[in-house]
Amino acid sequence: MQLIQSIVILSLGILLAGCEKSSEPTAESHAASAPFAAASTLTVNQALEASLPVELQQKLQDMILNPKTSSEDVLRAKQYLAARDDVQNDVRQFIQAHAQVITAQQDANPEQKIKFLKQLYVQQLDDELMGVDLIKLYGTSEMRKLIEQRDLIADQYAGEMCDWVRPILIPGSGDHDFSANSIQYTVLSDGRIRVEAVNFGEKIRIDFELDCQDERCKINDIFAPQSYKKELIEIVKHERC
């Protein structure tokens, strides 16, 4: 915010400096130029507003409409109003660009996410790893905690099959007749990665929300099509099988 404010103040200073004349101002122009002194102290919030504060805007309009105002000050008032709009547009564009940079930094490289999911499914399709909860293994700390709490609830109903105990990465029975190489990966507009495959003639479509930092990815949520995290939260909340 301090950086943006500095840009606004600097831009206003440059733009207003361009409106100054080298001639010595008269007493009349001193009085008429008072709004410009106030304008030099604009904050970033004021610069981002759709219009100037009503009092200052009215003074500028009065200057333009007043027949006693010198043509020089009328021009300066009009130039300031135009400069104000330019500065606001520049600030908005700066903020938008800055937000895009932040989003890009937070959102890991799509190739990194896809690479992680490819490795995940290679392990999921490995018979030697059958029974390993890969979501718990590669989940965020929040996901792991929810799954652990869910497992404790399931243990309370020994011998019973809870209706929410089911495969997530490969819906259905968990069996498969497809290979890891046949899986398709698509980057979605919200940053999620869609995994698609055909298993025993049935189409599988799962969206993954991943948290990737320092070249390591964790599973934050899975949508198949509903949020798996929300499902876990409900199970833990009600503590029922």
mmCIF file of C-alpha atoms in Angstrom, residues 4-85:
data_model
loop_
_atom_site.group_PDB
_atom_site.id
_atom_site.type_symbol
_atom_site.label_atom_id
_atom_site.label_comp_id
_atom_site.label_asym_id
_atom_site.label_seq_id
_atom_site.Cartn_x
_atom_site.Cartn_y
_atom_site.Cartn_z
ATOM 1 C CA ILE A 4 0.987 2.422 -4.384
ATOM 2 C CA GLN A 5 0.589 5.612 -2.349
ATOM 3 C CA SER A 6 4.072 6.741 -3.365
ATOM 4 C CA ILE A 7 3.232 6.122 -7.015
ATOM 5 C CA VAL A 8 0.004 8.124 -6.682
ATOM 6 C CA ILE A 9 1.733 11.074 -4.979
ATOM 7 C CA LEU A 10 4.615 11.006 -7.468
ATOM 8 C CA SER A 11 2.250 10.813 -10.438
ATOM 9 C CA LEU A 12 0.166 13.690 -9.114
ATOM 10 C CA GLY A 13 3.292 15.738 -8.552
ATOM 11 C CA ILE A 14 4.543 15.177 -12.085
ATOM 12 C CA LEU A 15 1.165 15.820 -13.678
ATOM 13 C CA LEU A 16 0.501 18.957 -11.646
ATOM 14 C CA ALA A 17 4.010 20.258 -12.240
ATOM 15 C CA GLY A 18 3.298 20.136 -15.946
ATOM 16 C CA CYS A 19 0.388 22.537 -15.375
ATOM 17 C CA GLU A 20 2.523 25.199 -13.674
ATOM 18 C CA LYS A 21 3.533 28.358 -15.539
ATOM 19 C CA SER A 22 6.861 30.089 -15.144
ATOM 20 C CA SER A 23 5.238 33.526 -14.796
ATOM 21 C CA GLU A 24 4.749 35.078 -11.333
ATOM 22 C CA PRO A 25 1.193 34.323 -10.114
ATOM 23 C CA THR A 26 -1.174 37.157 -9.177
ATOM 24 C CA ALA A 27 -3.163 37.430 -5.920
ATOM 25 C CA GLU A 28 -6.218 36.269 -7.855
ATOM 26 C CA SER A 29 -4.490 33.170 -9.135
ATOM 27 C CA HIS A 30 -3.207 32.428 -5.619
ATOM 28 C CA ALA A 31 -6.789 32.276 -4.313
ATOM 29 C CA ALA A 32 -8.072 30.362 -7.314
ATOM 30 C CA SER A 33 -5.244 27.814 -7.008
ATOM 31 C CA ALA A 34 -6.061 26.813 -3.422
ATOM 32 C CA PRO A 35 -7.738 23.535 -4.500
ATOM 33 C CA PHE A 36 -4.523 22.430 -6.143
ATOM 34 C CA ALA A 37 -2.681 22.654 -2.820
ATOM 35 C CA ALA A 38 -5.315 20.390 -1.274
ATOM 36 C CA ALA A 39 -5.082 18.036 -4.236
ATOM 37 C CA SER A 40 -1.374 17.460 -3.623
ATOM 38 C CA THR A 41 -2.204 15.708 -0.343
ATOM 39 C CA LEU A 42 -4.558 13.127 -1.872
ATOM 40 C CA THR A 43 -4.283 9.689 -0.283
ATOM 41 C CA VAL A 44 -4.350 6.465 -2.252
ATOM 42 C CA ASN A 45 -7.939 5.844 -1.122
ATOM 43 C CA GLN A 46 -9.036 9.200 -2.489
ATOM 44 C CA ALA A 47 -7.185 8.521 -5.715
ATOM 45 C CA LEU A 48 -9.057 5.245 -6.109
ATOM 46 C CA GLU A 49 -12.472 6.815 -5.544
ATOM 47 C CA ALA A 50 -14.669 7.399 -8.573
ATOM 48 C CA SER A 51 -14.711 11.154 -7.923
ATOM 49 C CA LEU A 52 -12.965 13.815 -5.891
ATOM 50 C CA PRO A 53 -14.297 14.803 -2.477
ATOM 51 C CA VAL A 54 -17.434 16.835 -3.151
ATOM 52 C CA GLU A 55 -16.029 20.086 -1.718
ATOM 53 C CA LEU A 56 -12.863 20.007 -3.802
ATOM 54 C CA GLN A 57 -14.685 18.934 -6.927
ATOM 55 C CA GLN A 58 -17.211 21.751 -6.515
ATOM 56 C CA LYS A 59 -14.420 24.310 -6.132
ATOM 57 C CA LEU A 60 -12.835 23.134 -9.353
ATOM 58 C CA GLN A 61 -16.147 23.254 -11.186
ATOM 59 C CA ASP A 62 -16.825 26.733 -9.804
ATOM 60 C CA MET A 63 -13.414 27.841 -11.033
ATOM 61 C CA ILE A 64 -14.208 26.629 -14.533
ATOM 62 C CA LEU A 65 -17.685 28.228 -14.641
ATOM 63 C CA ASN A 66 -16.758 31.479 -12.918
ATOM 64 C CA PRO A 67 -16.289 34.200 -15.590
ATOM 65 C CA LYS A 68 -13.828 35.963 -13.277
ATOM 66 C CA THR A 69 -11.457 33.007 -13.264
ATOM 67 C CA SER A 70 -8.495 33.574 -15.536
ATOM 68 C CA SER A 71 -8.256 31.437 -18.644
ATOM 69 C CA GLU A 72 -4.994 30.059 -17.273
ATOM 70 C CA ASP A 73 -6.649 28.774 -14.098
ATOM 71 C CA VAL A 74 -9.618 27.401 -16.037
ATOM 72 C CA LEU A 75 -7.166 25.412 -18.130
ATOM 73 C CA ARG A 76 -5.326 24.234 -15.011
ATOM 74 C CA ALA A 77 -8.588 23.110 -13.396
ATOM 75 C CA LYS A 78 -9.567 21.138 -16.471
ATOM 76 C CA GLN A 79 -6.078 19.673 -16.724
ATOM 77 C CA TYR A 80 -6.196 18.612 -13.093
ATOM 78 C CA LEU A 81 -9.552 16.880 -13.500
ATOM 79 C CA ALA A 82 -8.185 15.043 -16.516
ATOM 80 C CA ALA A 83 -4.947 14.230 -14.658
ATOM 81 C CA ARG A 84 -6.967 12.917 -11.723
ATOM 82 C CA ASP A 85 -8.728 10.457 -14.023
#
